[in-house]
mmCIF file of C-alpha atoms and ligand atoms in Angstrom:
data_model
loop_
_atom_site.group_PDB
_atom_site.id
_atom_site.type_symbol
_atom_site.label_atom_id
_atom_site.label_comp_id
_atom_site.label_asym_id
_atom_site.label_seq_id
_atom_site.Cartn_x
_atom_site.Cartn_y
_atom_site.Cartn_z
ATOM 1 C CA UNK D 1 -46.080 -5.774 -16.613
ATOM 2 C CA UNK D 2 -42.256 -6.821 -17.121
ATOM 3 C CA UNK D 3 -42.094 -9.020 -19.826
ATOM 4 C CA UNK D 4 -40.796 -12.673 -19.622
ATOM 5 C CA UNK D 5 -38.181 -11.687 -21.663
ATOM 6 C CA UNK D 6 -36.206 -15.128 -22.715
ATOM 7 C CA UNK D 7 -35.438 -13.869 -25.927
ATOM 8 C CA UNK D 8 -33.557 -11.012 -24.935
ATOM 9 C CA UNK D 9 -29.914 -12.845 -24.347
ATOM 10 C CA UNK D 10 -26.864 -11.584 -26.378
ATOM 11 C CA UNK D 11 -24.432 -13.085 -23.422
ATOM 12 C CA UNK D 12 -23.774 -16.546 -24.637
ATOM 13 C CA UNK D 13 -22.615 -18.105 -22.069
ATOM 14 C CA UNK D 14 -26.066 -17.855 -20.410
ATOM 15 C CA UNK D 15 -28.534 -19.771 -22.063
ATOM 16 C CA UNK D 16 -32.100 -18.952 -20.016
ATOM 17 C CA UNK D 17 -33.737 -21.666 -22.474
ATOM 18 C CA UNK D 18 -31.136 -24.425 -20.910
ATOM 19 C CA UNK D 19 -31.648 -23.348 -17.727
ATOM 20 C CA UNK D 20 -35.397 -23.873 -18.206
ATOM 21 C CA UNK D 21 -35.097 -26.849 -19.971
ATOM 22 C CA UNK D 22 -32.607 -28.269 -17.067
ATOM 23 C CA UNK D 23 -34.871 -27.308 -14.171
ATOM 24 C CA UNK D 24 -36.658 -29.768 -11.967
ATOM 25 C CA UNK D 25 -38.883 -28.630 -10.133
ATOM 26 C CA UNK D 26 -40.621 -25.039 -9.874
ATOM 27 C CA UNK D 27 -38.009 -22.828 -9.448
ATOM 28 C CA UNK D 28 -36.744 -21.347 -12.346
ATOM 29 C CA UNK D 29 -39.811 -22.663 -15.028
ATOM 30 C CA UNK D 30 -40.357 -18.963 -15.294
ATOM 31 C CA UNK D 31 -36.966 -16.759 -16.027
ATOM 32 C CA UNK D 32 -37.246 -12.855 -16.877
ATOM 33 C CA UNK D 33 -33.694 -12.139 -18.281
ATOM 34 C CA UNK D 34 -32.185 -8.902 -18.209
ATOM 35 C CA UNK D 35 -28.862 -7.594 -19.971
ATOM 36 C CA UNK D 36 -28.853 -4.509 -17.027
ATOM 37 C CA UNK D 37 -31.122 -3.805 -14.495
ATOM 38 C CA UNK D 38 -31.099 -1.892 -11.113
ATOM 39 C CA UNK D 39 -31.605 -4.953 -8.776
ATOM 40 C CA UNK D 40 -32.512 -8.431 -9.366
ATOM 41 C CA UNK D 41 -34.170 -7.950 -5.811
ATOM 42 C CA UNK D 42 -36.698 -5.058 -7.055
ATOM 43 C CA UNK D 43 -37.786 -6.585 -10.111
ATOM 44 C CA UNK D 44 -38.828 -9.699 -8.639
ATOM 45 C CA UNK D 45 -40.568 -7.658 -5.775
ATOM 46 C CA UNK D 46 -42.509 -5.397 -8.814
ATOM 47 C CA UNK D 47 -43.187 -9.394 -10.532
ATOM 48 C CA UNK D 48 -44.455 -10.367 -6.703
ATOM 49 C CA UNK D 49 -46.342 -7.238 -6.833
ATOM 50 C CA UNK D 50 -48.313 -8.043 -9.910
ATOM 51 C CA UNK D 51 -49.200 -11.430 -8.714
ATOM 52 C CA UNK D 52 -46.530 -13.476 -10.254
ATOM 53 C CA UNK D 53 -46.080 -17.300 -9.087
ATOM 54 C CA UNK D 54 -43.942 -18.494 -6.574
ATOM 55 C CA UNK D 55 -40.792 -19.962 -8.101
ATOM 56 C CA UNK D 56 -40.420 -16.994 -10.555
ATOM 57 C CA UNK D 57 -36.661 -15.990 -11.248
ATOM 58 C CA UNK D 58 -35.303 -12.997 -12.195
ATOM 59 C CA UNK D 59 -31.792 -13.482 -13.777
ATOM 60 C CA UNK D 60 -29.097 -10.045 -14.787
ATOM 61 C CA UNK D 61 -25.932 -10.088 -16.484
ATOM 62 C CA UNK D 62 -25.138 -7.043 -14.792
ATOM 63 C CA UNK D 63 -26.688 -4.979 -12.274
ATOM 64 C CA UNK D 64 -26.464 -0.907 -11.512
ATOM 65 C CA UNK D 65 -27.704 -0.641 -7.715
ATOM 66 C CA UNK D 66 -26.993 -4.579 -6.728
ATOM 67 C CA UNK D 67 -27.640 -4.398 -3.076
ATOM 68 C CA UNK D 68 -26.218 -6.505 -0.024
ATOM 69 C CA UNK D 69 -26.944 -7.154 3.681
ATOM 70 C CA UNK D 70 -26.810 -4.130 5.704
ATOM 71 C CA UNK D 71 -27.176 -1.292 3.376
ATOM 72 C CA UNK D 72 -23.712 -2.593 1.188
ATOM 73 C CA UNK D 73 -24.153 -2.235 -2.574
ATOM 74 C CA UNK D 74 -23.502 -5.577 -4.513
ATOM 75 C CA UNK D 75 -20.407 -5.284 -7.035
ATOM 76 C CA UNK D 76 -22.218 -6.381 -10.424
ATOM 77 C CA UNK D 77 -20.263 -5.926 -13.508
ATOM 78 C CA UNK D 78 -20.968 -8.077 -16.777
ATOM 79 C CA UNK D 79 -20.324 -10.932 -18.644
ATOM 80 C CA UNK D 80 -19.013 -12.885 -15.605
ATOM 81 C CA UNK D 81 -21.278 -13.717 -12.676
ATOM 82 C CA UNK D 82 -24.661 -14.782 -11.591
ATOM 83 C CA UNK D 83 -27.161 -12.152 -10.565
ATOM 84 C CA UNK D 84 -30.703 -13.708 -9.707
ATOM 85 C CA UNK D 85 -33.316 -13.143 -7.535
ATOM 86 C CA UNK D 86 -36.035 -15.627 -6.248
ATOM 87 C CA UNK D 87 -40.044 -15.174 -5.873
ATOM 88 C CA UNK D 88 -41.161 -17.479 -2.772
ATOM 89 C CA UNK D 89 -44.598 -17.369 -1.209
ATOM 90 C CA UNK D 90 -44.042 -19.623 2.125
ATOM 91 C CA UNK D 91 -46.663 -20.084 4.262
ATOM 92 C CA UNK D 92 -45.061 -18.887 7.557
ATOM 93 C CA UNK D 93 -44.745 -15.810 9.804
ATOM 94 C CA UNK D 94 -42.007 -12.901 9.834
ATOM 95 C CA UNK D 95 -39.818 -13.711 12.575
ATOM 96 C CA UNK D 96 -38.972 -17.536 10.818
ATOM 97 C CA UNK D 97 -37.785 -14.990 7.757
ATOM 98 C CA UNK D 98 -33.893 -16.632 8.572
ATOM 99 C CA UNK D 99 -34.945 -19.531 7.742
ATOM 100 C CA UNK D 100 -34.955 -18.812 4.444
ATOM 101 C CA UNK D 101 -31.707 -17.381 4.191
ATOM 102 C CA UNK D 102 -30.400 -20.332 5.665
ATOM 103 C CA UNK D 103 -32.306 -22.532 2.933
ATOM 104 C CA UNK D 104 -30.934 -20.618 0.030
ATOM 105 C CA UNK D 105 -27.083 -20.962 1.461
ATOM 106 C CA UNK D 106 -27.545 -24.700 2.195
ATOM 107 C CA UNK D 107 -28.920 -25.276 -1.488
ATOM 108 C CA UNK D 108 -26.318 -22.976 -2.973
ATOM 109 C CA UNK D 109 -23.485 -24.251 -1.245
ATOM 110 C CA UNK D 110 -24.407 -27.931 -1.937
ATOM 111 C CA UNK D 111 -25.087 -26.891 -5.756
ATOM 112 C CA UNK D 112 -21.685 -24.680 -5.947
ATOM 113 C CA UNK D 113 -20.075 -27.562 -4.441
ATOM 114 C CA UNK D 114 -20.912 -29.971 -6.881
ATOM 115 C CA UNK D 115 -20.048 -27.695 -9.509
ATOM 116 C CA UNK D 116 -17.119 -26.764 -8.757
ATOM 117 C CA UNK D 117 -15.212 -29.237 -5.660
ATOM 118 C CA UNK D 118 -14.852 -26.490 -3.591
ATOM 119 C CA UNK D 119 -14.553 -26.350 -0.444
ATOM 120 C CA UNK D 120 -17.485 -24.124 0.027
ATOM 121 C CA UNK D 121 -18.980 -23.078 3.635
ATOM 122 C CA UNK D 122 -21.560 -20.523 4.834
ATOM 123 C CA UNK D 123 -20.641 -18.017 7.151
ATOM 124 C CA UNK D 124 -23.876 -17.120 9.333
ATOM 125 C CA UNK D 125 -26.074 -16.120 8.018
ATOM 126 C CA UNK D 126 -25.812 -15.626 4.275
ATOM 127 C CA UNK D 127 -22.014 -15.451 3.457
ATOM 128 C CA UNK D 128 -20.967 -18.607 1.014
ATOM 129 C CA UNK D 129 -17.094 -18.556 1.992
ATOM 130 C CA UNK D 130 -14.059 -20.652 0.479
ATOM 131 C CA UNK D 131 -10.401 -19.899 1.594
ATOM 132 C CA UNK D 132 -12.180 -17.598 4.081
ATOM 133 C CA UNK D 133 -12.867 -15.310 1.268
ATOM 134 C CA UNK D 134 -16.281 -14.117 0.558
ATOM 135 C CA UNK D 135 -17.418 -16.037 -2.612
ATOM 136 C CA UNK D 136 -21.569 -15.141 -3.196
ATOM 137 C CA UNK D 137 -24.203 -14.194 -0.545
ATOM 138 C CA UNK D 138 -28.063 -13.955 -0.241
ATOM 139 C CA UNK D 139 -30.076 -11.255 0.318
ATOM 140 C CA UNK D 140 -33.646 -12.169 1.328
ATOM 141 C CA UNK D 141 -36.359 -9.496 1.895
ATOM 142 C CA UNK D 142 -40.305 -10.237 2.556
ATOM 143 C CA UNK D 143 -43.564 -8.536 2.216
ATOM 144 C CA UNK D 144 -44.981 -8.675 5.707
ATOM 145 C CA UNK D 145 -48.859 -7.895 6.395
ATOM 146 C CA UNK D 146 -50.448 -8.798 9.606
ATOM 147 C CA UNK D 147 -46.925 -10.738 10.750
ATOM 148 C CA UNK D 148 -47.539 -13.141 7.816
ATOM 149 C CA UNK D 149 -44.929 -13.134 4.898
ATOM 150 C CA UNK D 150 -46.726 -12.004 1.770
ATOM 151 C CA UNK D 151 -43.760 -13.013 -0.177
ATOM 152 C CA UNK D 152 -39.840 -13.353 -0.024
ATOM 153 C CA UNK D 153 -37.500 -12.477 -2.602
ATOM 154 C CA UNK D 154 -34.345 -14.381 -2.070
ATOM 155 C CA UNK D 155 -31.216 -12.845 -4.052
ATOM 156 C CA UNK D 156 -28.267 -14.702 -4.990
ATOM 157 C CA UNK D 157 -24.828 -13.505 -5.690
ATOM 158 C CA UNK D 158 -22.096 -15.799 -6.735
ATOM 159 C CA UNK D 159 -19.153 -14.261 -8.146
ATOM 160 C CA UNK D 160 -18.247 -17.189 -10.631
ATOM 161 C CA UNK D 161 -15.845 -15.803 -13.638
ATOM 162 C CA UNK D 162 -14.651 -12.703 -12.364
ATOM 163 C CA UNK D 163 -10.543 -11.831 -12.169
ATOM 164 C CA UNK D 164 -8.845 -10.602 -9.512
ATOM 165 C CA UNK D 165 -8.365 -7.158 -11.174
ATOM 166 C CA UNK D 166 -11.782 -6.284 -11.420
ATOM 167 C CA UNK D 167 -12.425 -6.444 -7.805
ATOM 168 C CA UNK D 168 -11.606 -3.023 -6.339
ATOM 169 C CA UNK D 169 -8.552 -2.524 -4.076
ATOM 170 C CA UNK D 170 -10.852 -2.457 -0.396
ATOM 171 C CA UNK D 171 -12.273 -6.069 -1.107
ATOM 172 C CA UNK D 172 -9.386 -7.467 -3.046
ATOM 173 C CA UNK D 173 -8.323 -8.941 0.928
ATOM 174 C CA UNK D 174 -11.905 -10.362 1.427
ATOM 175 C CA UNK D 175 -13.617 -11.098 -1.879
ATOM 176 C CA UNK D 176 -12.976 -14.209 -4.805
ATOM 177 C CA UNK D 177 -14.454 -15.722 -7.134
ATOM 178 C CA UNK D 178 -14.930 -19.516 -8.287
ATOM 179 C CA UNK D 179 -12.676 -18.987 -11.319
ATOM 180 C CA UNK D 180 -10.006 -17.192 -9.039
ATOM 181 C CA UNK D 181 -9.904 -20.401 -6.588
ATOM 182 C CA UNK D 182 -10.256 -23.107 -9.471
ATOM 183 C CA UNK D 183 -7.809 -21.268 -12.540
ATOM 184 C CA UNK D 184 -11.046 -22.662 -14.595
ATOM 185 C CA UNK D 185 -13.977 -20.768 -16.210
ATOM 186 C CA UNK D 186 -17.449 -21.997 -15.466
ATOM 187 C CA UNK D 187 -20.523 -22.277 -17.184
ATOM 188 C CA UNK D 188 -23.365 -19.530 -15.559
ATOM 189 C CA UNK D 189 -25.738 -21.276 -17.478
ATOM 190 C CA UNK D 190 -25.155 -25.047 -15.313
ATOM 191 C CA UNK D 191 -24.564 -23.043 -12.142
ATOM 192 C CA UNK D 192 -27.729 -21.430 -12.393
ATOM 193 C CA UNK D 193 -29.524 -24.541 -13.445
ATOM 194 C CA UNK D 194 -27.586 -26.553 -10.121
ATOM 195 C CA UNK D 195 -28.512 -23.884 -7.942
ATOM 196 C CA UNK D 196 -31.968 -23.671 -8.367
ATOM 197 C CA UNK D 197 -32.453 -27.161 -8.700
ATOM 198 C CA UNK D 198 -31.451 -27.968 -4.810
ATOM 199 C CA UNK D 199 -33.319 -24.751 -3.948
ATOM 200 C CA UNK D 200 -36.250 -26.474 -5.008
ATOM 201 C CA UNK D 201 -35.056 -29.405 -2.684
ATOM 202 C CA UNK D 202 -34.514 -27.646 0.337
ATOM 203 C CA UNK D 203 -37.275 -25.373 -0.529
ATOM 204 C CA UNK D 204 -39.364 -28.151 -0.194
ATOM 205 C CA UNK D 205 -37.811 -29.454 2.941
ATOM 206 C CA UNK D 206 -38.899 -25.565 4.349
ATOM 207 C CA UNK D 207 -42.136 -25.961 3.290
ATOM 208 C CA UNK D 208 -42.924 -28.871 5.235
ATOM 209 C CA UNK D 209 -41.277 -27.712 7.967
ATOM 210 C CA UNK D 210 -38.863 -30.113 8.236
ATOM 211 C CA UNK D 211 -36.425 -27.558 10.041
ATOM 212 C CA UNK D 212 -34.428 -29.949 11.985
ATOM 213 C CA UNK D 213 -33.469 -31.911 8.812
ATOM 214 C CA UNK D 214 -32.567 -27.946 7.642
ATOM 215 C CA UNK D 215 -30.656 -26.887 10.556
ATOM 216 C CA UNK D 216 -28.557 -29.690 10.804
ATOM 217 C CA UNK D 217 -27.432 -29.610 7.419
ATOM 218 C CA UNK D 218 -26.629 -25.932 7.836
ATOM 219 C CA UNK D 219 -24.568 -27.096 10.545
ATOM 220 C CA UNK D 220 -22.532 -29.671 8.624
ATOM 221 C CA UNK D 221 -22.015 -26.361 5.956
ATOM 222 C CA UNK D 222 -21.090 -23.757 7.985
ATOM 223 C CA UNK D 223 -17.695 -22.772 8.984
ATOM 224 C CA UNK D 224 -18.995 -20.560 12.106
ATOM 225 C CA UNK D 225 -19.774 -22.568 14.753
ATOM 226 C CA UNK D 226 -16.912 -23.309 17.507
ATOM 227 C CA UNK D 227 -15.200 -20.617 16.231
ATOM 228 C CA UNK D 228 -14.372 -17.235 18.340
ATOM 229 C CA UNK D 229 -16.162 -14.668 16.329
ATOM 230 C CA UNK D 230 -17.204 -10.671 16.641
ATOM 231 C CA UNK D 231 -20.719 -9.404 15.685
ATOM 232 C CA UNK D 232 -21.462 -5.789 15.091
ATOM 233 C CA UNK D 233 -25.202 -4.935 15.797
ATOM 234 C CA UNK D 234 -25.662 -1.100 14.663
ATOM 235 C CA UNK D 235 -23.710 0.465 17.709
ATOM 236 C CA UNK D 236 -23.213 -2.632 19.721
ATOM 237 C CA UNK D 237 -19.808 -5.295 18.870
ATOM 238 C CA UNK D 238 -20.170 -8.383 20.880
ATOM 239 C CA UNK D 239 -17.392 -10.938 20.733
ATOM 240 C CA UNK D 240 -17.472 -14.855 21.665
ATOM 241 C CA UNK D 241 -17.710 -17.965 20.727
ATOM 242 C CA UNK D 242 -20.240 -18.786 18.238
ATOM 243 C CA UNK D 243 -22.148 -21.684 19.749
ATOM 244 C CA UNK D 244 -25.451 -22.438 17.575
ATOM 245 C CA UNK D 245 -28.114 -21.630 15.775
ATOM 246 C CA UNK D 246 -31.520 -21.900 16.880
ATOM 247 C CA UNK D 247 -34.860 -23.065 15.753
ATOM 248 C CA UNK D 248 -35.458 -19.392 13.758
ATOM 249 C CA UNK D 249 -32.242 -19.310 12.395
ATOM 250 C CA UNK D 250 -30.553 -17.279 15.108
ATOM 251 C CA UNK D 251 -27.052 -17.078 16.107
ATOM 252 C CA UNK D 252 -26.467 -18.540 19.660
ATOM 253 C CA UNK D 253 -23.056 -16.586 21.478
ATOM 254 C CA UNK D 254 -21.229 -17.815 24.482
ATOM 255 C CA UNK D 255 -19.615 -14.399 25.574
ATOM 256 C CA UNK D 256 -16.798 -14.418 27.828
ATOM 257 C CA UNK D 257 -18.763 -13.560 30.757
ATOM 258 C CA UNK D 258 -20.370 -17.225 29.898
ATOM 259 C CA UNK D 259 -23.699 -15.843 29.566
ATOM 260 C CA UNK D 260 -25.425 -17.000 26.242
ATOM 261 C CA UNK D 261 -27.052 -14.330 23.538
ATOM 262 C CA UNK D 262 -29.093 -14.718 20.645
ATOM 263 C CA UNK D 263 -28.310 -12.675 17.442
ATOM 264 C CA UNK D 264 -31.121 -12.182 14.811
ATOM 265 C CA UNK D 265 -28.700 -10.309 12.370
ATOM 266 C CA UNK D 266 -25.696 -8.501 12.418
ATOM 267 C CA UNK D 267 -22.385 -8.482 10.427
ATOM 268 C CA UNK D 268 -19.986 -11.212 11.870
ATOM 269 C CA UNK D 269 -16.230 -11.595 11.809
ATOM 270 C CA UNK D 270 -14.462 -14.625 12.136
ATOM 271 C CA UNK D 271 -11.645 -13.989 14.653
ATOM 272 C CA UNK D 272 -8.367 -16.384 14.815
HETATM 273 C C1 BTN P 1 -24.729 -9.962 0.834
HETATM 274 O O1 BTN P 1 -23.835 -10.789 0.969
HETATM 275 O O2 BTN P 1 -24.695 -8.886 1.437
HETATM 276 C C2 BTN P 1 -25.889 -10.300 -0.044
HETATM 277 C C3 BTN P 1 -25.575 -10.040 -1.488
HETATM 278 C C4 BTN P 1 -26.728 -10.358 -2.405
HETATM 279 C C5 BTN P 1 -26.470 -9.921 -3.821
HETATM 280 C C6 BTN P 1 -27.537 -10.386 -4.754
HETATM 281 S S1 BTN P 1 -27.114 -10.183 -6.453
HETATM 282 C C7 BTN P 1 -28.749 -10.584 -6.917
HETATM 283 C C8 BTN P 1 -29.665 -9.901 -5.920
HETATM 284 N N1 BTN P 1 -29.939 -8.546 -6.333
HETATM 285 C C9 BTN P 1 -29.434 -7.656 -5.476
HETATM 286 O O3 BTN P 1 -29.520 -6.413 -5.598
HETATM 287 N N2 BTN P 1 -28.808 -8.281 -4.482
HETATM 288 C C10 BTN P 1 -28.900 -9.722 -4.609
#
């Protein structure tokens, strides 16, 4: 059993007990607070594991093995940014698994937005962007049984107070953080609190299946549609224009040819 572990902060600019106390809904009533771990992501699949409730966080101030999308490891370092991971129990069936992804970048853009006045925008399908630099991104995984979704984890990355000198040299070109674009420092402890509480809103919105009202919100967000873009799928790199998304989340791609193709996932470049 991992212990709810509230009382375990020494970083003072993250308060769990605000966060709680500022939450709306049920995302985020339960926190379990870590000074290190391995991965947000694996904790709050060992929590799912022991039958914890949906809305369960897990929160890091740093993490040794933070993972990303394709097999990338997630720079983590202290003190600075927001490490969390999600518990969600949806009642709905693998293949609609981008939808959730898509959920957690509409409510974290809208949220960092707020924050900050940034000109945040999502990059499909889990990318929050400003200045075309990479500023946070989601990592969702599920529990599958019988092609229903057991659970989702949904991990968040947002790189808020971090420097410019403590990203290394290879993502220095690609990679910022909300301090960097703002010259400001930023409370973790109302970022986190913002975050999760439009989760909860467009978690909601999921849950009843309102996807249009999703979709088309993810639309107004992203900065990847209408724009000429390449998408590496394991072996394969397709370029074209990025058209839509579909009902499950999908990417829709005109290629040049002017047939259409749908991308489940992949890692996408925006090209001028
Ligand atoms: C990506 O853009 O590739 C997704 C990055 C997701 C990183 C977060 S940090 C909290 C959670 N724990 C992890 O190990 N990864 C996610």
């Amino acid at each position: 059993m991992i212990p709810e572990s509230a009382n375990q902060i020494k970083s003072p600019a993250l308060s769990i007990d605000r966060i709680k106390a500022g939450v709306k809904g049920i995302m985020g009533r339960k926190i379990f607070f870590y000074e290190t771990i391995d991965s947000t992501n694996t904790a709050a699949a060992a929590l799912a594991g022991e039958g914890e409730e949906e809305g369960a966080v897990v929160v890091a101030d740093s993490q040794s093995k933070g993972r990303g999308r394709l097999g990338r490891s997630w720079l983590s370092p202290p003190g600075v940014n927001i490490y969390m991971s999600i518990l969600l129990k949806p009642e709905m069936v693998a293949k609609d698994a981008t939808l959730i992804t898509i959920m957690a970048a509409v409510g974290c853009t809208i949220a960092l937005r707020k924050v900050t006045g940034l000109d945040i925008t999502i990059k499909w399908p889990n990318d929050l962007m400003v200045s075309e630099k990479k500023l946070g991104g989601i990592l969702t995984e599920t529990r599958v049984v019988r092609k229903r979704m057991e659970y989702a984890i949904t991990g968040i990355g947002v790189n808020v107070n971090m420097d410019a000198d403590a990203l290394p040299d290879i993502v220095k070109e690609a990679a910022t953080s909300i301090k960097m674009e703002t010259g400001k420092s930023f409370s973790r402890t109302e970022v986190i609190r913002e975050v999760l509480n439009e989760i909860d809103d467009w978690y909601n919105i999921l849950r009843k299946k309102r996807y249009s009202e999703l979709l088309s919100q993810w639309k107004h967000l992203t900065s990847t549609l209408g724009r000429n873009v390449q998408v590496v799928l394991g072996k394969e790199t397709l370029q074209g224009q990025a058209e839509s998304i579909n009902d499950e989340g999908m990417l829709v791609l005109r290629l040049p040819s002017g047939a259409s193709r749908v991308v489940q996932c992949g890692d996408l470049t925006l090209l001028r």
